[in-house]
XYZ file of C-alpha atoms in Angstrom:
592
model
C 31.225 29.651 48.746
C 32.464 28.584 52.195
C 35.987 29.189 53.418
C 38.268 27.697 56.050
C 40.927 29.254 58.270
C 43.073 27.022 60.466
C 42.545 27.694 64.220
C 46.267 28.270 64.731
C 46.063 30.498 67.812
C 43.663 28.142 69.583
C 45.833 25.136 68.761
C 48.939 26.767 70.216
C 46.996 27.841 73.306
C 45.904 24.258 73.953
C 49.289 22.700 73.304
C 51.436 25.110 75.269
C 49.255 26.792 77.885
C 46.602 24.202 78.743
C 48.317 20.854 78.135
C 51.841 22.290 78.560
C 53.175 19.543 76.339
C 56.882 20.126 76.884
C 56.425 19.669 80.645
C 54.573 16.342 80.531
C 57.577 14.031 80.505
C 56.079 12.019 77.645
C 58.944 10.801 75.426
C 59.282 13.035 72.376
C 57.162 15.848 73.794
C 60.246 17.831 74.804
C 60.697 18.593 71.092
C 57.219 20.138 70.777
C 58.196 23.728 71.508
C 56.168 26.634 70.120
C 58.426 27.185 67.134
C 58.283 23.541 66.078
C 54.522 23.058 66.494
C 53.943 26.458 64.935
C 55.899 25.561 61.817
C 54.068 22.239 61.367
C 50.602 23.634 62.058
C 51.017 26.725 59.893
C 52.158 24.680 56.909
C 49.342 22.167 57.412
C 46.880 25.050 57.706
C 48.000 26.440 54.357
C 47.510 23.062 52.697
C 44.084 22.747 54.307
C 42.837 26.155 53.209
C 44.603 26.491 49.850
C 44.696 22.917 48.512
C 42.011 20.805 50.184
C 39.193 23.245 50.934
C 38.704 24.404 47.324
C 38.150 20.744 46.348
C 35.473 20.128 48.983
C 32.543 21.406 46.922
C 34.041 19.852 43.778
C 34.082 16.438 45.427
C 30.556 16.877 46.740
C 29.104 17.813 43.360
C 31.064 15.430 41.144
C 31.293 12.442 43.443
C 33.099 9.284 42.355
C 32.345 7.247 39.254
C 32.655 3.517 38.544
C 33.267 2.387 34.975
C 34.506 -1.035 33.910
C 35.629 -1.805 37.450
C 37.642 1.413 37.759
C 36.689 4.110 40.272
C 37.560 7.689 39.362
C 37.826 10.284 42.112
C 36.718 13.905 41.589
C 38.779 16.434 39.657
C 41.816 17.616 41.583
C 41.850 14.817 44.149
C 44.785 12.961 42.586
C 46.936 16.087 42.406
C 46.126 16.994 46.023
C 46.809 13.419 47.152
C 50.204 13.458 45.460
C 51.023 16.802 47.059
C 50.292 15.463 50.552
C 52.188 12.262 49.815
C 55.270 14.092 48.554
C 55.204 16.371 51.599
C 55.331 13.411 53.991
C 52.005 14.310 55.618
C 50.631 10.768 55.427
C 53.364 9.363 57.663
C 53.477 12.192 60.173
C 53.251 9.994 63.284
C 54.277 6.697 61.658
C 57.254 4.609 62.730
C 60.547 5.996 61.302
C 61.665 2.404 60.712
C 59.138 2.287 57.874
C 59.638 5.817 56.571
C 57.441 7.754 58.985
C 58.386 10.958 60.769
C 57.724 9.586 64.244
C 55.873 12.651 65.523
C 53.425 12.310 68.413
C 49.851 11.265 67.749
C 48.774 14.553 69.335
C 50.399 16.616 66.610
C 49.068 14.290 63.925
C 45.570 14.721 65.384
C 45.864 18.507 65.297
C 46.883 18.365 61.646
C 44.127 15.846 60.940
C 41.464 18.154 62.337
C 42.459 20.863 59.871
C 42.516 18.498 56.907
C 39.082 17.108 57.834
C 37.596 20.575 58.289
C 38.877 21.492 54.843
C 37.761 18.321 53.056
C 36.406 15.405 55.051
C 35.751 13.084 52.090
C 39.270 13.540 50.733
C 40.954 12.960 54.090
C 39.215 9.618 54.491
C 41.506 8.055 51.873
C 44.607 8.621 53.964
C 42.713 8.137 57.243
C 41.756 4.561 56.347
C 45.322 3.906 55.260
C 46.626 5.030 58.646
C 44.253 2.665 60.429
C 45.340 -0.267 58.260
C 48.972 0.686 58.866
C 48.389 0.635 62.634
C 46.776 -2.805 62.554
C 49.625 -4.315 60.537
C 52.247 -2.485 62.612
C 50.759 -3.869 65.837
C 49.766 -7.394 64.782
C 51.584 -8.212 61.541
C 54.722 -10.291 61.186
C 58.095 -8.690 60.569
C 57.890 -9.826 56.958
C 54.444 -8.279 56.500
C 55.584 -5.006 58.036
C 58.600 -4.848 55.747
C 56.520 -5.726 52.684
C 53.558 -3.374 53.168
C 54.276 -0.558 55.618
C 56.900 1.567 53.822
C 54.644 2.136 50.807
C 51.588 2.678 53.020
C 53.436 5.205 55.157
C 54.531 7.039 52.031
C 50.998 6.964 50.648
C 52.066 5.175 47.489
C 49.778 2.355 48.638
C 46.544 2.903 50.543
C 44.519 0.732 52.921
C 40.980 -0.192 53.942
C 39.068 -2.099 56.583
C 36.447 -4.657 55.473
C 33.970 -5.649 58.169
C 30.331 -5.192 57.197
C 28.414 -7.602 54.977
C 24.989 -7.188 53.344
C 23.194 -9.272 55.964
C 24.967 -8.006 59.100
C 26.431 -4.834 60.502
C 27.462 -4.562 64.148
C 27.021 -8.291 64.853
C 30.219 -9.419 63.149
C 29.757 -12.947 64.420
C 27.280 -13.402 61.559
C 29.758 -12.736 58.740
C 29.904 -15.326 55.948
C 33.116 -14.435 54.116
C 35.240 -17.579 53.995
C 38.993 -18.141 54.090
C 40.257 -21.428 52.631
C 43.808 -22.392 53.670
C 46.294 -23.162 50.876
C 49.434 -25.288 50.883
C 51.687 -22.233 50.590
C 50.324 -20.710 53.801
C 48.027 -18.233 52.081
C 44.208 -18.291 52.061
C 41.596 -17.885 49.363
C 39.062 -15.262 50.465
C 35.505 -15.479 49.146
C 32.638 -13.193 50.088
C 31.161 -9.730 49.747
C 31.652 -6.641 51.912
C 29.645 -3.419 51.809
C 30.172 0.206 52.831
C 33.927 -0.028 52.328
C 35.306 3.503 52.402
C 38.087 4.062 49.838
C 37.643 0.456 48.681
C 38.616 1.255 45.104
C 40.028 4.471 43.626
C 42.688 5.954 41.362
C 44.817 7.741 43.972
C 47.318 5.012 44.892
C 49.190 2.279 43.051
C 47.918 -0.513 45.294
C 45.195 -0.928 47.927
C 45.859 -3.128 50.952
C 42.534 -4.460 52.152
C 42.219 -5.797 55.702
C 39.387 -8.318 55.585
C 37.562 -10.199 58.332
C 36.756 -13.769 57.306
C 36.125 -17.188 58.828
C 38.639 -19.974 58.370
C 37.807 -23.638 59.085
C 37.820 -24.755 62.701
C 37.058 -21.392 64.251
C 33.618 -22.131 65.587
C 30.607 -19.830 65.715
C 30.455 -16.133 66.478
C 33.295 -13.647 66.657
C 35.681 -16.218 68.154
C 35.959 -17.830 64.750
C 36.949 -14.676 62.896
C 40.427 -14.089 61.465
C 41.973 -11.011 59.842
C 43.641 -11.134 56.422
C 45.693 -8.843 54.235
C 44.206 -8.976 50.748
C 46.106 -6.674 48.359
C 44.528 -5.328 45.180
C 47.724 -6.318 43.397
C 49.819 -9.209 44.679
C 53.181 -7.990 45.953
C 56.157 -9.937 44.657
C 59.045 -10.966 46.896
C 61.153 -8.100 45.572
C 58.431 -5.570 46.448
C 57.221 -5.022 42.888
C 53.561 -5.351 41.969
C 52.433 -8.575 40.362
C 49.085 -9.892 39.152
C 45.731 -8.312 39.919
C 44.090 -10.159 42.816
C 40.552 -11.537 42.587
C 39.037 -8.557 44.384
C 36.816 -6.025 42.648
C 34.419 -3.156 43.264
C 30.880 -4.292 42.575
C 29.247 -0.890 43.009
C 29.354 2.541 44.610
C 26.911 3.565 47.312
C 24.637 6.564 46.645
C 25.012 8.500 49.876
C 23.650 11.516 51.707
C 27.129 13.019 52.041
C 30.901 12.452 51.726
C 30.361 12.128 47.980
C 34.054 12.618 47.252
C 34.937 9.368 48.986
C 34.349 6.087 47.191
C 32.117 3.916 49.401
C 32.252 0.521 47.727
C 30.728 -2.911 47.543
C 33.795 -5.168 47.489
C 33.639 -8.667 46.030
C 36.266 -11.285 46.911
C 36.179 -14.197 44.485
C 38.867 -16.524 45.761
C 41.259 -13.616 46.329
C 44.644 -14.467 47.802
C 44.903 -13.347 51.434
C 47.504 -13.530 54.157
C 46.732 -14.070 57.835
C 47.446 -11.170 60.202
C 48.189 -12.240 63.769
C 46.784 -15.457 65.157
C 44.220 -17.637 63.451
C 40.686 -17.105 64.830
C 41.896 -14.034 66.778
C 41.056 -11.476 64.120
C 38.803 -9.308 66.260
C 41.670 -8.371 68.532
C 43.694 -7.206 65.549
C 40.765 -5.421 63.926
C 39.936 -3.557 67.133
C 43.302 -1.833 66.898
C 42.044 -0.317 63.663
C 38.479 0.208 64.863
C 39.459 2.058 68.039
C 41.743 4.352 66.063
C 38.946 4.877 63.559
C 36.492 5.765 66.333
C 38.808 8.459 67.614
C 39.249 9.671 64.051
C 35.488 9.856 63.578
C 35.252 11.942 66.751
C 37.710 14.335 65.113
C 35.485 14.388 62.018
C 32.450 15.462 64.045
C 34.425 18.210 65.739
C 36.051 19.333 62.486
C 32.780 19.678 60.593
C 31.326 21.646 63.489
C 34.397 23.876 63.475
C 34.291 24.817 59.785
C 30.514 25.262 59.906
C 30.852 27.641 62.867
C 33.522 29.679 61.082
C 31.218 30.270 58.147
C 28.170 30.953 60.308
C 30.147 33.554 62.248
C 31.258 35.280 59.055
C 27.667 35.418 57.834
C 26.359 36.781 61.144
C 28.954 39.546 61.142
C 28.082 40.635 57.608
C 24.353 40.021 57.248
C 22.277 43.156 57.956
C 18.781 42.592 59.267
C 16.745 44.340 61.935
C 17.916 46.665 64.667
C 19.362 45.960 68.094
C 16.519 46.393 70.588
C 18.844 48.275 72.943
C 19.918 50.817 70.342
C 21.219 51.122 66.791
C 24.662 49.590 66.324
C 25.170 50.356 62.635
C 23.852 53.908 62.125
C 25.367 54.236 58.657
C 23.586 51.145 57.355
C 19.962 50.196 56.737
C 20.078 47.579 59.525
C 22.373 46.087 62.142
C 24.389 42.876 61.589
C 22.424 39.920 62.904
C 25.138 39.093 65.444
C 23.669 41.816 67.687
C 20.484 39.793 68.236
C 20.476 37.647 71.417
C 19.109 34.499 69.810
C 21.695 34.603 67.028
C 24.406 35.065 69.653
C 22.998 32.100 71.581
C 23.323 29.892 68.526
C 26.842 31.116 67.803
C 27.948 30.637 71.407
C 26.513 27.128 71.432
C 28.713 26.465 68.406
C 31.826 28.245 69.654
C 31.730 26.759 73.150
C 31.391 23.232 71.784
C 34.074 23.602 69.112
C 36.696 25.031 71.464
C 35.811 22.700 74.337
C 35.634 19.691 71.996
C 39.026 20.543 70.511
C 40.548 20.564 74.007
C 38.900 17.203 74.774
C 40.210 15.701 71.542
C 43.738 16.961 72.188
C 43.668 15.578 75.724
C 42.558 12.190 74.383
C 45.370 12.210 71.807
C 47.861 13.062 74.537
C 46.615 10.114 76.612
C 47.311 7.841 73.640
C 50.864 9.157 73.428
C 51.262 8.752 77.178
C 50.002 5.172 76.975
C 52.198 4.164 74.039
C 55.314 6.283 74.384
C 55.558 6.126 78.173
C 54.008 2.620 78.428
C 51.520 4.009 80.960
C 48.838 1.414 81.729
C 46.654 3.921 83.564
C 46.618 6.237 80.546
C 45.770 3.248 78.328
C 42.833 2.384 80.582
C 41.592 5.972 80.697
C 41.621 6.495 76.927
C 39.874 3.140 76.528
C 37.128 4.435 78.827
C 36.928 7.770 77.006
C 36.997 6.438 73.422
C 33.215 5.867 73.137
C 32.653 9.299 74.721
C 34.999 11.007 72.261
C 33.361 9.256 69.319
C 29.763 9.582 70.496
C 29.705 13.008 72.123
C 31.877 14.834 69.600
C 29.890 13.488 66.651
C 26.456 14.065 68.214
C 27.350 17.623 69.155
C 29.401 18.160 66.002
C 26.384 17.373 63.834
C 24.207 19.529 66.075
C 26.707 22.352 65.584
C 26.497 22.116 61.790
C 22.707 22.350 62.036
C 23.006 25.417 64.301
C 25.400 26.957 61.791
C 22.914 26.273 58.996
C 20.183 27.887 61.098
C 22.344 30.994 61.566
C 22.247 31.534 57.791
C 18.483 31.144 57.626
C 17.269 30.410 54.106
C 20.780 30.853 52.717
C 21.882 27.886 54.797
C 19.442 25.661 52.951
C 20.948 26.465 49.552
C 23.992 24.805 47.999
C 25.515 28.187 47.133
C 26.626 28.856 50.710
C 28.004 25.370 51.363
C 26.707 24.929 54.912
C 24.281 22.207 53.892
C 27.227 20.067 52.776
C 28.732 20.256 56.256
C 25.405 19.060 57.671
C 25.224 16.133 55.252
C 28.866 15.153 55.681
C 28.709 15.346 59.479
C 25.660 13.098 59.673
C 27.592 9.917 58.863
C 29.901 10.413 61.838
C 27.095 9.447 64.208
C 26.603 6.198 62.295
C 29.803 4.567 61.072
C 32.535 2.847 63.107
C 29.774 1.768 65.475
C 26.655 3.913 65.796
C 26.526 6.229 68.771
C 23.976 3.929 70.338
C 26.575 1.161 70.140
C 29.167 3.519 71.649
C 26.904 4.178 74.612
C 26.304 0.453 75.134
C 30.053 -0.149 75.008
C 30.590 2.607 77.562
C 27.982 1.384 80.047
C 28.106 -2.347 79.348
C 31.887 -2.805 79.155
C 33.996 0.243 79.896
C 32.512 1.257 83.244
C 33.294 -2.165 84.684
C 36.847 -2.420 83.306
C 39.499 -2.906 85.966
C 36.742 -3.456 88.499
C 35.536 0.108 88.064
C 38.936 1.533 89.006
C 39.311 3.498 85.779
C 36.087 5.465 86.066
C 36.897 6.138 89.729
C 40.284 7.434 88.606
C 38.462 9.843 86.293
C 36.337 11.105 89.171
C 39.472 11.522 91.282
C 41.084 13.488 88.455
C 38.153 15.918 88.453
C 38.077 16.154 92.245
C 41.804 16.811 92.399
C 41.598 19.632 89.867
C 38.738 21.252 91.789
C 40.515 20.921 95.130
C 43.794 22.323 93.804
C 42.076 25.411 92.413
C 39.162 26.115 94.759
C 41.098 28.973 96.348
C 40.802 30.921 93.088
C 37.577 32.903 93.476
C 37.410 33.708 89.756
C 37.470 30.018 88.890
C 35.298 28.792 91.741
C 31.984 30.458 90.950
C 32.025 30.324 87.175
C 33.831 27.044 86.593
C 34.624 24.838 89.584
C 31.191 24.853 91.229
C 29.355 23.937 87.985
C 31.957 21.254 87.268
C 31.537 19.792 90.753
C 27.756 19.674 90.321
C 28.001 18.019 86.909
C 30.522 15.470 88.178
C 28.147 14.567 91.001
C 25.417 13.972 88.409
C 27.741 11.602 86.565
C 28.602 9.737 89.762
C 24.910 9.496 90.658
C 24.164 8.011 87.257
C 26.902 5.430 87.707
C 25.551 4.581 91.152
C 22.063 4.125 89.712
C 23.419 1.607 87.210
C 25.193 -0.295 89.990
C 22.083 -0.440 92.167
C 19.512 -1.145 89.466
C 21.327 -2.566 86.463
C 22.101 -5.971 87.930
C 18.519 -6.865 88.775
C 17.269 -5.508 85.439
C 19.921 -4.819 82.759
C 17.406 -2.724 80.819
C 17.647 -0.104 83.565
C 21.243 0.478 82.498
C 20.774 0.009 78.770
C 17.813 2.397 78.628
C 19.963 5.125 80.121
C 23.196 4.410 78.294
C 22.826 7.108 75.631
C 22.078 9.757 78.223
C 25.063 8.551 80.220
C 27.370 8.976 77.222
C 26.157 12.543 76.705
C 26.349 13.279 80.430
C 29.937 12.000 80.478
C 30.789 14.143 77.462
C 29.461 17.285 79.115
C 31.534 16.608 82.222
C 34.636 16.142 80.074
C 34.037 19.442 78.292
C 33.334 21.087 81.649
C 36.724 19.873 82.854
C 38.361 21.145 79.682
C 36.750 24.571 80.034
C 37.862 24.789 83.650
C 41.411 23.979 82.603
C 41.275 26.504 79.769
C 39.905 29.143 82.131
C 42.802 28.560 84.494
C 45.292 28.992 81.648
C 43.521 32.109 80.371
C 43.524 33.680 83.830
C 47.232 32.961 84.190
C 47.939 34.685 80.871
C 45.909 37.747 81.834
C 47.572 37.935 85.249
C 50.940 37.836 83.488
C 49.952 40.871 81.425
C 49.483 39.164 78.048
C 49.473 41.528 75.077
C 46.579 39.520 73.604
C 44.086 40.140 76.401
C 41.123 39.997 74.001
C 41.853 36.334 73.157
C 41.936 35.278 76.801
C 38.907 37.352 77.789
C 37.041 35.658 74.942
C 38.079 32.267 76.331
C 36.743 33.112 79.761
C 33.458 34.493 78.436
C 32.925 31.475 76.174
C 33.771 29.109 79.006
C 31.355 30.801 81.376
C 28.672 30.456 78.725
C 29.275 26.705 78.448
C 29.243 26.217 82.199
C 26.050 28.258 82.611
C 24.065 27.236 79.534
C 25.309 23.810 78.425
C 26.705 21.973 81.439
C 23.366 22.013 83.357
C 22.149 19.475 80.772
C 23.738 16.851 83.032
C 20.771 17.184 85.413
C 18.339 16.392 82.606
C 20.356 13.375 81.502
C 20.502 12.134 85.104
C 16.733 12.465 85.484
C 16.209 10.425 82.329
C 18.621 7.751 83.523
C 16.948 7.508 86.917
C 13.535 7.044 85.298
C 14.740 3.527 84.534
C 13.576 1.084 81.921
C 9.812 1.264 82.498
C 9.034 4.321 80.303
C 11.180 2.848 77.511
C 9.987 -0.754 77.653
C 6.322 -0.314 78.659
C 4.976 -0.066 75.124
C 4.549 -3.448 73.463
C 6.315 -3.829 70.123
C 2.940 -4.134 68.407
C 1.978 -0.687 69.708
C 4.603 1.250 67.753
């Protein structure tokens, strides 16, 4: 059976030596000293490994069941949910006005990674609730916030997001769910939604559905969409639960993975709903939830890669097979551990270098969100908006790839259920699909985000990279192994952007055909920047005579591997981009 150990040392390294959180000036970060973050992360790590991880295989094998309209979650899920709720973990970064602890999003993200590594399907219940909380907190009325948020923050009530319908996915302008206005200011919601994660379950007392629907007078397309709160049970004026609303689960999806999470068909048969924000402006409100969800899905990709790598490493250290070609390493045994073999080490280093670089990227993104919201920094808001499709797309693409590499490390054992790696592969696969497929993320990046603020934001990113290189180019240890490869990769990214500018206007397909490669190219540059920053911090620790030299030497060796073996992929992505649309569009549709 697989196991999970929280990456406590790596987390503390990122928070305090790479990001130097207490020195950022972001409001609230001055409280994030080592003792405080250590206490939170260690306790969360215990919950992840001792409470959530043992239920991961249980949830996968049992799945959820639907009987007489009631969805039952797997054995142990309710007890674990109650334990997290009672410990205040569901409101870690929520507004104290509504019962939250008000901690930074960065710390919440670090905790979230551990919970997702331990049990991705379970964590989705509270993850969807957090997204619904954020949408209501940002766009709801004071009365709606007071009515719904305290119980959602506590976890007594949960939340969902309802977008997709049977006939349409990404093109939300085609939705048919209707909202009929009533004399009391409410609406009657009628329609069907599919693929609704945590749509119905037995973990919480009430479920607050956020539903996209079209009210009269909104016109065609997404401009006519409004967002509504549709509770499973109507909430009375005094906060007590009233009648069951006309919303029901019509079925559970049979899925490749995340079996422990109830993915529902939700039917609204004249259910009472309440408008969130402005009429016909629902997409703006929903995007608050969707953007948070996309960052959360990026964390899922990273987290599944992380736990898969841990288990692959343990196997490679223990499994005896063959002898090291340079000489016997285990003379007392019948064979050497497979970790001595170069190709096994290649696979493990591919995993390790992504996981540790991806974790740094994710933490940096979370810090930008805190900087944008807590410090009201418009530049940080613009930068995280640019990076969101990269975080979602790159971390999930490479996270899934990492689970497959981990499975390969185990050989035939990785293909069996006994070892648990195949579950990580299946669970990670959805991250590339939901909350906007990675193809959609790449189109968003190239078609919208590059041009935001007249291109100033992407230029600010390039300046950020250039500044880091210039400030550290006097360090010979950094220059050859880290700064020079980063400079080369950044130039590839700039060249790709220039190609789009020169060729995308006259033929948009030239940009769209290269968008996926651009997303991956951008992701590699971001991880290259993260590894350069981590290398600088590791060198500083070694120069200061750290007593844990092995940890920092490992960082430098892993970083050099990424820069030498992974970062050169930017040249390949650039070549594909510069080939333009012709190779992609030349074949007539009838020729496929």
